[in-house]
mmCIF file with all atom_site columns, C-alpha atoms in Angstrom:
data_model
loop_
_atom_site.group_PDB
_atom_site.id
_atom_site.type_symbol
_atom_site.label_atom_id
_atom_site.label_alt_id
_atom_site.label_comp_id
_atom_site.label_asym_id
_atom_site.label_entity_id
_atom_site.label_seq_id
_atom_site.pdbx_PDB_ins_code
_atom_site.Cartn_x
_atom_site.Cartn_y
_atom_site.Cartn_z
_atom_site.occupancy
_atom_site.B_iso_or_equiv
_atom_site.pdbx_formal_charge
_atom_site.auth_seq_id
_atom_site.auth_comp_id
_atom_site.auth_asym_id
_atom_site.auth_atom_id
_atom_site.pdbx_PDB_model_num
ATOM 1   C CA . UNK A 1 1   ? -7.946  27.765  -3.901  1.00 0.00 ? 651 UNK A CA 1
ATOM 2   C CA . UNK A 1 2   ? -11.056 29.943  -3.945  1.00 0.00 ? 652 UNK A CA 1
ATOM 3   C CA . UNK A 1 3   ? -14.175 28.476  -5.481  1.00 0.00 ? 653 UNK A CA 1
ATOM 4   C CA . UNK A 1 4   ? -14.848 31.767  -7.310  1.00 0.00 ? 654 UNK A CA 1
ATOM 5   C CA . UNK A 1 5   ? -11.928 33.363  -9.113  1.00 0.00 ? 655 UNK A CA 1
ATOM 6   C CA . UNK A 1 6   ? -11.487 37.035  -9.900  1.00 0.00 ? 656 UNK A CA 1
ATOM 7   C CA . UNK A 1 7   ? -10.235 37.991  -13.380 1.00 0.00 ? 657 UNK A CA 1
ATOM 8   C CA . UNK A 1 8   ? -6.842  38.803  -11.843 1.00 0.00 ? 658 UNK A CA 1
ATOM 9   C CA . UNK A 1 9   ? -6.591  35.385  -10.173 1.00 0.00 ? 659 UNK A CA 1
ATOM 10  C CA . UNK A 1 10  ? -7.634  33.624  -13.359 1.00 0.00 ? 660 UNK A CA 1
ATOM 11  C CA . UNK A 1 11  ? -4.993  35.508  -15.332 1.00 0.00 ? 661 UNK A CA 1
ATOM 12  C CA . UNK A 1 12  ? -2.360  34.551  -12.747 1.00 0.00 ? 662 UNK A CA 1
ATOM 13  C CA . UNK A 1 13  ? -3.289  30.869  -12.956 1.00 0.00 ? 663 UNK A CA 1
ATOM 14  C CA . UNK A 1 14  ? -3.139  31.097  -16.750 1.00 0.00 ? 664 UNK A CA 1
ATOM 15  C CA . UNK A 1 15  ? 0.382   32.509  -16.586 1.00 0.00 ? 665 UNK A CA 1
ATOM 16  C CA . UNK A 1 16  ? 1.453   29.696  -14.248 1.00 0.00 ? 666 UNK A CA 1
ATOM 17  C CA . UNK A 1 17  ? 0.109   27.024  -16.598 1.00 0.00 ? 667 UNK A CA 1
ATOM 18  C CA . UNK A 1 18  ? 1.530   28.683  -19.713 1.00 0.00 ? 668 UNK A CA 1
ATOM 19  C CA . UNK A 1 19  ? 5.066   27.568  -18.837 1.00 0.00 ? 669 UNK A CA 1
ATOM 20  C CA . UNK A 1 20  ? 5.559   23.947  -20.093 1.00 0.00 ? 670 UNK A CA 1
ATOM 21  C CA . UNK A 1 21  ? 7.903   23.040  -17.238 1.00 0.00 ? 671 UNK A CA 1
ATOM 22  C CA . UNK A 1 22  ? 5.391   24.116  -14.605 1.00 0.00 ? 672 UNK A CA 1
ATOM 23  C CA . UNK A 1 23  ? 2.581   22.356  -16.460 1.00 0.00 ? 673 UNK A CA 1
ATOM 24  C CA . UNK A 1 24  ? 4.673   19.162  -16.531 1.00 0.00 ? 674 UNK A CA 1
ATOM 25  C CA . UNK A 1 25  ? 5.241   19.361  -12.784 1.00 0.00 ? 675 UNK A CA 1
ATOM 26  C CA . UNK A 1 26  ? 1.527   19.775  -12.116 1.00 0.00 ? 676 UNK A CA 1
ATOM 27  C CA . UNK A 1 27  ? 0.544   16.909  -14.400 1.00 0.00 ? 677 UNK A CA 1
ATOM 28  C CA . UNK A 1 28  ? 3.086   14.659  -12.646 1.00 0.00 ? 678 UNK A CA 1
ATOM 29  C CA . UNK A 1 29  ? 1.113   15.225  -9.435  1.00 0.00 ? 679 UNK A CA 1
ATOM 30  C CA . UNK A 1 30  ? -2.394  14.594  -10.800 1.00 0.00 ? 680 UNK A CA 1
ATOM 31  C CA . UNK A 1 31  ? -2.219  11.018  -9.486  1.00 0.00 ? 681 UNK A CA 1
ATOM 32  C CA . UNK A 1 32  ? -2.360  12.405  -5.935  1.00 0.00 ? 682 UNK A CA 1
ATOM 33  C CA . UNK A 1 33  ? 1.228   11.635  -4.983  1.00 0.00 ? 683 UNK A CA 1
ATOM 34  C CA . UNK A 1 34  ? 3.662   13.932  -3.190  1.00 0.00 ? 684 UNK A CA 1
ATOM 35  C CA . UNK A 1 35  ? 7.051   14.169  -4.868  1.00 0.00 ? 685 UNK A CA 1
ATOM 36  C CA . UNK A 1 36  ? 10.414  15.776  -4.055  1.00 0.00 ? 686 UNK A CA 1
ATOM 37  C CA . UNK A 1 37  ? 11.782  18.666  -6.084  1.00 0.00 ? 687 UNK A CA 1
ATOM 38  C CA . UNK A 1 38  ? 14.397  16.505  -7.808  1.00 0.00 ? 688 UNK A CA 1
ATOM 39  C CA . UNK A 1 39  ? 11.776  14.140  -9.176  1.00 0.00 ? 689 UNK A CA 1
ATOM 40  C CA . UNK A 1 40  ? 9.643   17.025  -10.418 1.00 0.00 ? 690 UNK A CA 1
ATOM 41  C CA . UNK A 1 41  ? 12.695  18.628  -12.033 1.00 0.00 ? 691 UNK A CA 1
ATOM 42  C CA . UNK A 1 42  ? 13.287  15.431  -14.006 1.00 0.00 ? 692 UNK A CA 1
ATOM 43  C CA . UNK A 1 43  ? 9.617   15.276  -15.016 1.00 0.00 ? 693 UNK A CA 1
ATOM 44  C CA . UNK A 1 44  ? 9.869   18.838  -16.314 1.00 0.00 ? 694 UNK A CA 1
ATOM 45  C CA . UNK A 1 45  ? 13.296  18.382  -17.920 1.00 0.00 ? 695 UNK A CA 1
ATOM 46  C CA . UNK A 1 46  ? 14.885  21.289  -16.043 1.00 0.00 ? 696 UNK A CA 1
ATOM 47  C CA . UNK A 1 47  ? 17.751  21.731  -13.615 1.00 0.00 ? 697 UNK A CA 1
ATOM 48  C CA . UNK A 1 48  ? 17.431  22.059  -9.857  1.00 0.00 ? 698 UNK A CA 1
ATOM 49  C CA . UNK A 1 49  ? 17.666  25.899  -9.645  1.00 0.00 ? 699 UNK A CA 1
ATOM 50  C CA . UNK A 1 50  ? 15.034  26.340  -12.378 1.00 0.00 ? 700 UNK A CA 1
ATOM 51  C CA . UNK A 1 51  ? 12.790  23.749  -10.727 1.00 0.00 ? 701 UNK A CA 1
ATOM 52  C CA . UNK A 1 52  ? 13.040  25.570  -7.394  1.00 0.00 ? 702 UNK A CA 1
ATOM 53  C CA . UNK A 1 53  ? 11.968  28.824  -9.027  1.00 0.00 ? 703 UNK A CA 1
ATOM 54  C CA . UNK A 1 54  ? 9.003   27.141  -10.710 1.00 0.00 ? 704 UNK A CA 1
ATOM 55  C CA . UNK A 1 55  ? 7.934   25.393  -7.507  1.00 0.00 ? 705 UNK A CA 1
ATOM 56  C CA . UNK A 1 56  ? 8.108   28.669  -5.606  1.00 0.00 ? 706 UNK A CA 1
ATOM 57  C CA . UNK A 1 57  ? 5.755   30.300  -8.124  1.00 0.00 ? 707 UNK A CA 1
ATOM 58  C CA . UNK A 1 58  ? 3.323   27.375  -8.025  1.00 0.00 ? 708 UNK A CA 1
ATOM 59  C CA . UNK A 1 59  ? 3.258   27.503  -4.229  1.00 0.00 ? 709 UNK A CA 1
ATOM 60  C CA . UNK A 1 60  ? 2.676   31.259  -4.221  1.00 0.00 ? 710 UNK A CA 1
ATOM 61  C CA . UNK A 1 61  ? -0.059  30.816  -6.822  1.00 0.00 ? 711 UNK A CA 1
ATOM 62  C CA . UNK A 1 62  ? -1.915  28.335  -4.622  1.00 0.00 ? 712 UNK A CA 1
ATOM 63  C CA . UNK A 1 63  ? -1.635  25.396  -7.024  1.00 0.00 ? 713 UNK A CA 1
ATOM 64  C CA . UNK A 1 64  ? 0.791   23.399  -4.877  1.00 0.00 ? 714 UNK A CA 1
ATOM 65  C CA . UNK A 1 65  ? 1.196   22.567  -1.207  1.00 0.00 ? 715 UNK A CA 1
ATOM 66  C CA . UNK A 1 66  ? 4.379   21.357  0.468   1.00 0.00 ? 716 UNK A CA 1
ATOM 67  C CA . UNK A 1 67  ? 4.891   18.762  3.177   1.00 0.00 ? 717 UNK A CA 1
ATOM 68  C CA . UNK A 1 68  ? 8.109   18.897  5.206   1.00 0.00 ? 718 UNK A CA 1
ATOM 69  C CA . UNK A 1 69  ? 9.577   15.699  6.658   1.00 0.00 ? 719 UNK A CA 1
ATOM 70  C CA . UNK A 1 70  ? 12.874  16.387  8.373   1.00 0.00 ? 720 UNK A CA 1
ATOM 71  C CA . UNK A 1 71  ? 15.181  17.902  5.770   1.00 0.00 ? 721 UNK A CA 1
ATOM 72  C CA . UNK A 1 72  ? 12.995  16.750  2.888   1.00 0.00 ? 722 UNK A CA 1
ATOM 73  C CA . UNK A 1 73  ? 10.220  18.698  1.179   1.00 0.00 ? 723 UNK A CA 1
ATOM 74  C CA . UNK A 1 74  ? 7.483   16.940  -0.782  1.00 0.00 ? 724 UNK A CA 1
ATOM 75  C CA . UNK A 1 75  ? 5.194   18.790  -3.168  1.00 0.00 ? 725 UNK A CA 1
ATOM 76  C CA . UNK A 1 76  ? 1.596   17.879  -4.005  1.00 0.00 ? 726 UNK A CA 1
ATOM 77  C CA . UNK A 1 77  ? -1.385  19.547  -5.631  1.00 0.00 ? 727 UNK A CA 1
ATOM 78  C CA . UNK A 1 78  ? -3.144  21.987  -3.334  1.00 0.00 ? 728 UNK A CA 1
ATOM 79  C CA . UNK A 1 79  ? -6.391  20.050  -3.560  1.00 0.00 ? 729 UNK A CA 1
ATOM 80  C CA . UNK A 1 80  ? -8.862  17.983  -5.491  1.00 0.00 ? 730 UNK A CA 1
ATOM 81  C CA . UNK A 1 81  ? -10.195 21.105  -7.248  1.00 0.00 ? 731 UNK A CA 1
ATOM 82  C CA . UNK A 1 82  ? -6.778  21.772  -8.782  1.00 0.00 ? 732 UNK A CA 1
ATOM 83  C CA . UNK A 1 83  ? -6.655  18.219  -10.129 1.00 0.00 ? 733 UNK A CA 1
ATOM 84  C CA . UNK A 1 84  ? -10.126 18.643  -11.609 1.00 0.00 ? 734 UNK A CA 1
ATOM 85  C CA . UNK A 1 85  ? -9.128  21.871  -13.357 1.00 0.00 ? 735 UNK A CA 1
ATOM 86  C CA . UNK A 1 86  ? -6.007  20.270  -14.772 1.00 0.00 ? 736 UNK A CA 1
ATOM 87  C CA . UNK A 1 87  ? -7.988  17.306  -16.096 1.00 0.00 ? 737 UNK A CA 1
ATOM 88  C CA . UNK A 1 88  ? -10.566 19.628  -17.669 1.00 0.00 ? 738 UNK A CA 1
ATOM 89  C CA . UNK A 1 89  ? -7.901  21.853  -19.234 1.00 0.00 ? 739 UNK A CA 1
ATOM 90  C CA . UNK A 1 90  ? -6.335  18.768  -20.794 1.00 0.00 ? 740 UNK A CA 1
ATOM 91  C CA . UNK A 1 91  ? -9.491  18.129  -22.873 1.00 0.00 ? 741 UNK A CA 1
ATOM 92  C CA . UNK A 1 92  ? -8.673  17.858  -26.579 1.00 0.00 ? 742 UNK A CA 1
ATOM 93  C CA . UNK A 1 93  ? -10.347 20.497  -28.768 1.00 0.00 ? 743 UNK A CA 1
ATOM 94  C CA . UNK A 1 94  ? -12.032 17.913  -30.983 1.00 0.00 ? 744 UNK A CA 1
ATOM 95  C CA . UNK A 1 95  ? -12.761 14.176  -30.728 1.00 0.00 ? 745 UNK A CA 1
ATOM 96  C CA . UNK A 1 96  ? -9.909  11.920  -31.684 1.00 0.00 ? 746 UNK A CA 1
ATOM 97  C CA . UNK A 1 97  ? -9.626  8.159   -31.843 1.00 0.00 ? 747 UNK A CA 1
ATOM 98  C CA . UNK A 1 98  ? -7.368  7.834   -28.795 1.00 0.00 ? 748 UNK A CA 1
ATOM 99  C CA . UNK A 1 99  ? -6.740  11.106  -26.928 1.00 0.00 ? 749 UNK A CA 1
ATOM 100 C CA . UNK A 1 100 ? -4.307  9.541   -24.490 1.00 0.00 ? 750 UNK A CA 1
ATOM 101 C CA . UNK A 1 101 ? -2.338  7.476   -26.953 1.00 0.00 ? 751 UNK A CA 1
ATOM 102 C CA . UNK A 1 102 ? -2.514  4.757   -24.305 1.00 0.00 ? 752 UNK A CA 1
ATOM 103 C CA . UNK A 1 103 ? -5.449  2.326   -24.240 1.00 0.00 ? 753 UNK A CA 1
ATOM 104 C CA . UNK A 1 104 ? -4.814  1.265   -20.626 1.00 0.00 ? 754 UNK A CA 1
ATOM 105 C CA . UNK A 1 105 ? -4.718  4.883   -19.461 1.00 0.00 ? 755 UNK A CA 1
ATOM 106 C CA . UNK A 1 106 ? -7.970  5.666   -21.241 1.00 0.00 ? 756 UNK A CA 1
ATOM 107 C CA . UNK A 1 107 ? -9.601  2.518   -19.892 1.00 0.00 ? 757 UNK A CA 1
ATOM 108 C CA . UNK A 1 108 ? -8.959  3.305   -16.219 1.00 0.00 ? 758 UNK A CA 1
ATOM 109 C CA . UNK A 1 109 ? -6.561  5.646   -14.454 1.00 0.00 ? 759 UNK A CA 1
ATOM 110 C CA . UNK A 1 110 ? -6.151  7.672   -11.291 1.00 0.00 ? 760 UNK A CA 1
ATOM 111 C CA . UNK A 1 111 ? -7.155  11.335  -11.233 1.00 0.00 ? 761 UNK A CA 1
ATOM 112 C CA . UNK A 1 112 ? -5.889  12.667  -7.922  1.00 0.00 ? 762 UNK A CA 1
ATOM 113 C CA . UNK A 1 113 ? -6.529  9.262   -6.288  1.00 0.00 ? 763 UNK A CA 1
ATOM 114 C CA . UNK A 1 114 ? -9.999  8.692   -7.714  1.00 0.00 ? 764 UNK A CA 1
ATOM 115 C CA . UNK A 1 115 ? -11.035 6.447   -10.592 1.00 0.00 ? 765 UNK A CA 1
ATOM 116 C CA . UNK A 1 116 ? -11.165 8.074   -14.029 1.00 0.00 ? 766 UNK A CA 1
ATOM 117 C CA . UNK A 1 117 ? -11.328 6.900   -17.628 1.00 0.00 ? 767 UNK A CA 1
ATOM 118 C CA . UNK A 1 118 ? -13.920 4.662   -19.256 1.00 0.00 ? 768 UNK A CA 1
ATOM 119 C CA . UNK A 1 119 ? -14.401 2.621   -16.101 1.00 0.00 ? 769 UNK A CA 1
ATOM 120 C CA . UNK A 1 120 ? -14.709 5.701   -13.907 1.00 0.00 ? 770 UNK A CA 1
ATOM 121 C CA . UNK A 1 121 ? -17.405 7.365   -16.017 1.00 0.00 ? 771 UNK A CA 1
ATOM 122 C CA . UNK A 1 122 ? -19.270 4.063   -16.437 1.00 0.00 ? 772 UNK A CA 1
ATOM 123 C CA . UNK A 1 123 ? -19.337 3.598   -12.658 1.00 0.00 ? 773 UNK A CA 1
ATOM 124 C CA . UNK A 1 124 ? -20.538 7.163   -12.070 1.00 0.00 ? 774 UNK A CA 1
ATOM 125 C CA . UNK A 1 125 ? -23.263 6.835   -14.716 1.00 0.00 ? 775 UNK A CA 1
ATOM 126 C CA . UNK A 1 126 ? -24.503 3.521   -13.324 1.00 0.00 ? 776 UNK A CA 1
ATOM 127 C CA . UNK A 1 127 ? -24.607 4.800   -9.734  1.00 0.00 ? 777 UNK A CA 1
ATOM 128 C CA . UNK A 1 128 ? -26.597 7.832   -10.884 1.00 0.00 ? 778 UNK A CA 1
ATOM 129 C CA . UNK A 1 129 ? -28.951 5.816   -13.106 1.00 0.00 ? 779 UNK A CA 1
ATOM 130 C CA . UNK A 1 130 ? -29.661 3.332   -10.317 1.00 0.00 ? 780 UNK A CA 1
ATOM 131 C CA . UNK A 1 131 ? -30.412 6.100   -7.831  1.00 0.00 ? 781 UNK A CA 1
ATOM 132 C CA . UNK A 1 132 ? -27.516 5.047   -5.599  1.00 0.00 ? 782 UNK A CA 1
ATOM 133 C CA . UNK A 1 133 ? -25.718 8.341   -6.223  1.00 0.00 ? 783 UNK A CA 1
ATOM 134 C CA . UNK A 1 134 ? -27.540 11.654  -5.862  1.00 0.00 ? 784 UNK A CA 1
ATOM 135 C CA . UNK A 1 135 ? -26.728 15.161  -7.030  1.00 0.00 ? 785 UNK A CA 1
ATOM 136 C CA . UNK A 1 136 ? -27.110 17.627  -4.153  1.00 0.00 ? 786 UNK A CA 1
ATOM 137 C CA . UNK A 1 137 ? -26.359 21.301  -3.565  1.00 0.00 ? 787 UNK A CA 1
ATOM 138 C CA . UNK A 1 138 ? -23.069 20.195  -1.971  1.00 0.00 ? 788 UNK A CA 1
ATOM 139 C CA . UNK A 1 139 ? -22.041 17.893  -4.817  1.00 0.00 ? 789 UNK A CA 1
ATOM 140 C CA . UNK A 1 140 ? -22.488 14.146  -5.146  1.00 0.00 ? 790 UNK A CA 1
ATOM 141 C CA . UNK A 1 141 ? -23.749 11.981  -2.290  1.00 0.00 ? 791 UNK A CA 1
ATOM 142 C CA . UNK A 1 142 ? -23.855 8.197   -2.089  1.00 0.00 ? 792 UNK A CA 1
ATOM 143 C CA . UNK A 1 143 ? -27.126 6.987   -0.606  1.00 0.00 ? 793 UNK A CA 1
ATOM 144 C CA . UNK A 1 144 ? -27.160 4.238   2.045   1.00 0.00 ? 794 UNK A CA 1
ATOM 145 C CA . UNK A 1 145 ? -28.664 1.857   -0.526  1.00 0.00 ? 795 UNK A CA 1
ATOM 146 C CA . UNK A 1 146 ? -25.647 2.548   -2.727  1.00 0.00 ? 796 UNK A CA 1
ATOM 147 C CA . UNK A 1 147 ? -23.264 1.698   0.098   1.00 0.00 ? 797 UNK A CA 1
ATOM 148 C CA . UNK A 1 148 ? -25.193 -1.534  0.662   1.00 0.00 ? 798 UNK A CA 1
ATOM 149 C CA . UNK A 1 149 ? -24.994 -2.411  -3.034  1.00 0.00 ? 799 UNK A CA 1
ATOM 150 C CA . UNK A 1 150 ? -21.228 -1.856  -3.036  1.00 0.00 ? 800 UNK A CA 1
ATOM 151 C CA . UNK A 1 151 ? -20.835 -4.060  0.033   1.00 0.00 ? 801 UNK A CA 1
ATOM 152 C CA . UNK A 1 152 ? -23.005 -6.749  -1.556  1.00 0.00 ? 802 UNK A CA 1
ATOM 153 C CA . UNK A 1 153 ? -20.783 -6.630  -4.643  1.00 0.00 ? 803 UNK A CA 1
ATOM 154 C CA . UNK A 1 154 ? -17.770 -7.389  -2.475  1.00 0.00 ? 804 UNK A CA 1
ATOM 155 C CA . UNK A 1 155 ? -16.307 -4.207  -1.026  1.00 0.00 ? 805 UNK A CA 1
ATOM 156 C CA . UNK A 1 156 ? -15.428 -4.112  2.655   1.00 0.00 ? 806 UNK A CA 1
ATOM 157 C CA . UNK A 1 157 ? -18.610 -3.285  4.630   1.00 0.00 ? 807 UNK A CA 1
ATOM 158 C CA . UNK A 1 158 ? -16.730 -1.048  7.065   1.00 0.00 ? 808 UNK A CA 1
ATOM 159 C CA . UNK A 1 159 ? -15.269 0.945   4.179   1.00 0.00 ? 809 UNK A CA 1
ATOM 160 C CA . UNK A 1 160 ? -18.599 1.288   2.388   1.00 0.00 ? 810 UNK A CA 1
ATOM 161 C CA . UNK A 1 161 ? -20.478 2.255   5.573   1.00 0.00 ? 811 UNK A CA 1
ATOM 162 C CA . UNK A 1 162 ? -18.633 5.581   5.770   1.00 0.00 ? 812 UNK A CA 1
ATOM 163 C CA . UNK A 1 163 ? -19.050 6.490   2.096   1.00 0.00 ? 813 UNK A CA 1
ATOM 164 C CA . UNK A 1 164 ? -22.475 8.194   2.525   1.00 0.00 ? 814 UNK A CA 1
ATOM 165 C CA . UNK A 1 165 ? -20.878 10.633  4.982   1.00 0.00 ? 815 UNK A CA 1
ATOM 166 C CA . UNK A 1 166 ? -18.350 11.883  2.421   1.00 0.00 ? 816 UNK A CA 1
ATOM 167 C CA . UNK A 1 167 ? -18.824 14.688  -0.085  1.00 0.00 ? 817 UNK A CA 1
ATOM 168 C CA . UNK A 1 168 ? -18.178 13.943  -3.740  1.00 0.00 ? 818 UNK A CA 1
ATOM 169 C CA . UNK A 1 169 ? -18.116 16.018  -6.874  1.00 0.00 ? 819 UNK A CA 1
ATOM 170 C CA . UNK A 1 170 ? -18.538 15.420  -10.568 1.00 0.00 ? 820 UNK A CA 1
ATOM 171 C CA . UNK A 1 171 ? -15.100 15.585  -12.179 1.00 0.00 ? 821 UNK A CA 1
ATOM 172 C CA . UNK A 1 172 ? -15.097 16.109  -15.955 1.00 0.00 ? 822 UNK A CA 1
ATOM 173 C CA . UNK A 1 173 ? -13.106 13.256  -17.470 1.00 0.00 ? 823 UNK A CA 1
ATOM 174 C CA . UNK A 1 174 ? -10.572 14.539  -19.987 1.00 0.00 ? 824 UNK A CA 1
ATOM 175 C CA . UNK A 1 175 ? -10.759 11.526  -22.311 1.00 0.00 ? 825 UNK A CA 1
ATOM 176 C CA . UNK A 1 176 ? -14.436 10.606  -22.018 1.00 0.00 ? 826 UNK A CA 1
ATOM 177 C CA . UNK A 1 177 ? -15.856 14.140  -21.614 1.00 0.00 ? 827 UNK A CA 1
ATOM 178 C CA . UNK A 1 178 ? -18.311 12.815  -19.064 1.00 0.00 ? 828 UNK A CA 1
ATOM 179 C CA . UNK A 1 179 ? -18.289 12.868  -15.276 1.00 0.00 ? 829 UNK A CA 1
ATOM 180 C CA . UNK A 1 180 ? -16.560 10.504  -12.899 1.00 0.00 ? 830 UNK A CA 1
ATOM 181 C CA . UNK A 1 181 ? -16.811 10.654  -9.096  1.00 0.00 ? 831 UNK A CA 1
ATOM 182 C CA . UNK A 1 182 ? -14.233 12.957  -7.543  1.00 0.00 ? 832 UNK A CA 1
ATOM 183 C CA . UNK A 1 183 ? -13.734 14.573  -4.157  1.00 0.00 ? 833 UNK A CA 1
ATOM 184 C CA . UNK A 1 184 ? -13.322 12.702  -0.858  1.00 0.00 ? 834 UNK A CA 1
ATOM 185 C CA . UNK A 1 185 ? -16.081 10.274  -1.868  1.00 0.00 ? 835 UNK A CA 1
ATOM 186 C CA . UNK A 1 186 ? -14.266 9.360   -5.081  1.00 0.00 ? 836 UNK A CA 1
ATOM 187 C CA . UNK A 1 187 ? -10.955 8.931   -3.261  1.00 0.00 ? 837 UNK A CA 1
ATOM 188 C CA . UNK A 1 188 ? -12.452 6.664   -0.572  1.00 0.00 ? 838 UNK A CA 1
ATOM 189 C CA . UNK A 1 189 ? -14.428 4.621   -3.098  1.00 0.00 ? 839 UNK A CA 1
ATOM 190 C CA . UNK A 1 190 ? -11.353 4.051   -5.272  1.00 0.00 ? 840 UNK A CA 1
ATOM 191 C CA . UNK A 1 191 ? -9.284  3.176   -2.211  1.00 0.00 ? 841 UNK A CA 1
ATOM 192 C CA . UNK A 1 192 ? -11.823 0.535   -1.218  1.00 0.00 ? 842 UNK A CA 1
ATOM 193 C CA . UNK A 1 193 ? -11.691 -0.954  -4.718  1.00 0.00 ? 843 UNK A CA 1
ATOM 194 C CA . UNK A 1 194 ? -7.897  -1.074  -4.635  1.00 0.00 ? 844 UNK A CA 1
ATOM 195 C CA . UNK A 1 195 ? -7.952  -2.714  -1.194  1.00 0.00 ? 845 UNK A CA 1
ATOM 196 C CA . UNK A 1 196 ? -10.454 -5.298  -2.447  1.00 0.00 ? 846 UNK A CA 1
ATOM 197 C CA . UNK A 1 197 ? -8.266  -6.159  -5.449  1.00 0.00 ? 847 UNK A CA 1
ATOM 198 C CA . UNK A 1 198 ? -10.751 -4.917  -8.032  1.00 0.00 ? 848 UNK A CA 1
ATOM 199 C CA . UNK A 1 199 ? -8.049  -2.571  -9.272  1.00 0.00 ? 849 UNK A CA 1
ATOM 200 C CA . UNK A 1 200 ? -4.285  -2.340  -9.029  1.00 0.00 ? 850 UNK A CA 1
ATOM 201 C CA . UNK A 1 201 ? -1.796  0.336   -9.955  1.00 0.00 ? 851 UNK A CA 1
ATOM 202 C CA . UNK A 1 202 ? 0.202   -0.170  -13.145 1.00 0.00 ? 852 UNK A CA 1
ATOM 203 C CA . UNK A 1 203 ? 3.979   -0.444  -12.537 1.00 0.00 ? 853 UNK A CA 1
ATOM 204 C CA . UNK A 1 204 ? 4.486   2.979   -14.106 1.00 0.00 ? 854 UNK A CA 1
ATOM 205 C CA . UNK A 1 205 ? 2.223   5.929   -14.765 1.00 0.00 ? 855 UNK A CA 1
ATOM 206 C CA . UNK A 1 206 ? -1.366  6.602   -13.750 1.00 0.00 ? 856 UNK A CA 1
ATOM 207 C CA . UNK A 1 207 ? -3.121  3.599   -15.291 1.00 0.00 ? 857 UNK A CA 1
ATOM 208 C CA . UNK A 1 208 ? -5.279  1.457   -13.000 1.00 0.00 ? 858 UNK A CA 1
ATOM 209 C CA . UNK A 1 209 ? -5.616  -2.159  -14.080 1.00 0.00 ? 859 UNK A CA 1
ATOM 210 C CA . UNK A 1 210 ? -8.913  -3.919  -13.308 1.00 0.00 ? 860 UNK A CA 1
ATOM 211 C CA . UNK A 1 211 ? -8.536  -7.578  -12.329 1.00 0.00 ? 861 UNK A CA 1
ATOM 212 C CA . UNK A 1 212 ? -10.668 -10.306 -13.861 1.00 0.00 ? 862 UNK A CA 1
ATOM 213 C CA . UNK A 1 213 ? -12.445 -10.669 -10.533 1.00 0.00 ? 863 UNK A CA 1
ATOM 214 C CA . UNK A 1 214 ? -12.764 -6.894  -10.327 1.00 0.00 ? 864 UNK A CA 1
ATOM 215 C CA . UNK A 1 215 ? -14.501 -6.735  -13.702 1.00 0.00 ? 865 UNK A CA 1
ATOM 216 C CA . UNK A 1 216 ? -16.890 -9.419  -12.486 1.00 0.00 ? 866 UNK A CA 1
ATOM 217 C CA . UNK A 1 217 ? -17.629 -7.386  -9.369  1.00 0.00 ? 867 UNK A CA 1
ATOM 218 C CA . UNK A 1 218 ? -18.178 -4.238  -11.423 1.00 0.00 ? 868 UNK A CA 1
ATOM 219 C CA . UNK A 1 219 ? -20.580 -6.216  -13.612 1.00 0.00 ? 869 UNK A CA 1
ATOM 220 C CA . UNK A 1 220 ? -22.584 -7.138  -10.495 1.00 0.00 ? 870 UNK A CA 1
ATOM 221 C CA . UNK A 1 221 ? -23.141 -3.405  -10.080 1.00 0.00 ? 871 UNK A CA 1
ATOM 222 C CA . UNK A 1 222 ? -24.194 -3.103  -13.705 1.00 0.00 ? 872 UNK A CA 1
ATOM 223 C CA . UNK A 1 223 ? -20.900 -1.515  -14.755 1.00 0.00 ? 873 UNK A CA 1
ATOM 224 C CA . UNK A 1 224 ? -19.286 -2.803  -17.941 1.00 0.00 ? 874 UNK A CA 1
ATOM 225 C CA . UNK A 1 225 ? -16.497 -1.405  -20.061 1.00 0.00 ? 875 UNK A CA 1
ATOM 226 C CA . UNK A 1 226 ? -17.400 -0.628  -23.686 1.00 0.00 ? 876 UNK A CA 1
ATOM 227 C CA . UNK A 1 227 ? -16.309 -3.186  -26.242 1.00 0.00 ? 877 UNK A CA 1
#
């Protein structure tokens, strides 16, 4: 999708999101997965013909991409920017005690394959405060010293060595209203944490569950969950 939208494009995106079934399909893909039409139809509570019509509009509107494998078609968000917009649009209008209604989801979750929630914003804030993460004209950049600190805390050195080459962006967290690390940098960093066992996917939904050892490793970086 274009970085700068014209009024016409913005109005078109608004009309796409105004339909609850289409919004449900998009939110089902915020975790970065690719899903078949039947699964998205169930998520939206509509039949197959209606789902096909909605998916066609979302594809034409540039919000979705499709991957074809043999006779099967899998739909995913068109990019990390779309996920960021969806997260930002989900912001509640005023502070509430538990915007998600799910403590685990608020604590840590996936936002298009990068770490979000309380843990995600705490990590981003600590990396910025320590000087390991820098804000540049191209977005967020992890400095070599940051990669070294992550490796020292227990992440795979080969995985951390490539992190400074990746572009990141500040993604506005919809529950915490602060930034977490998005973009390719956020995806690779979260992947390394999953591979190291610091985090694991919940059996259902988008929640990411930090392990006891993972919390200890985060603490070595100066990252602690509130409470």
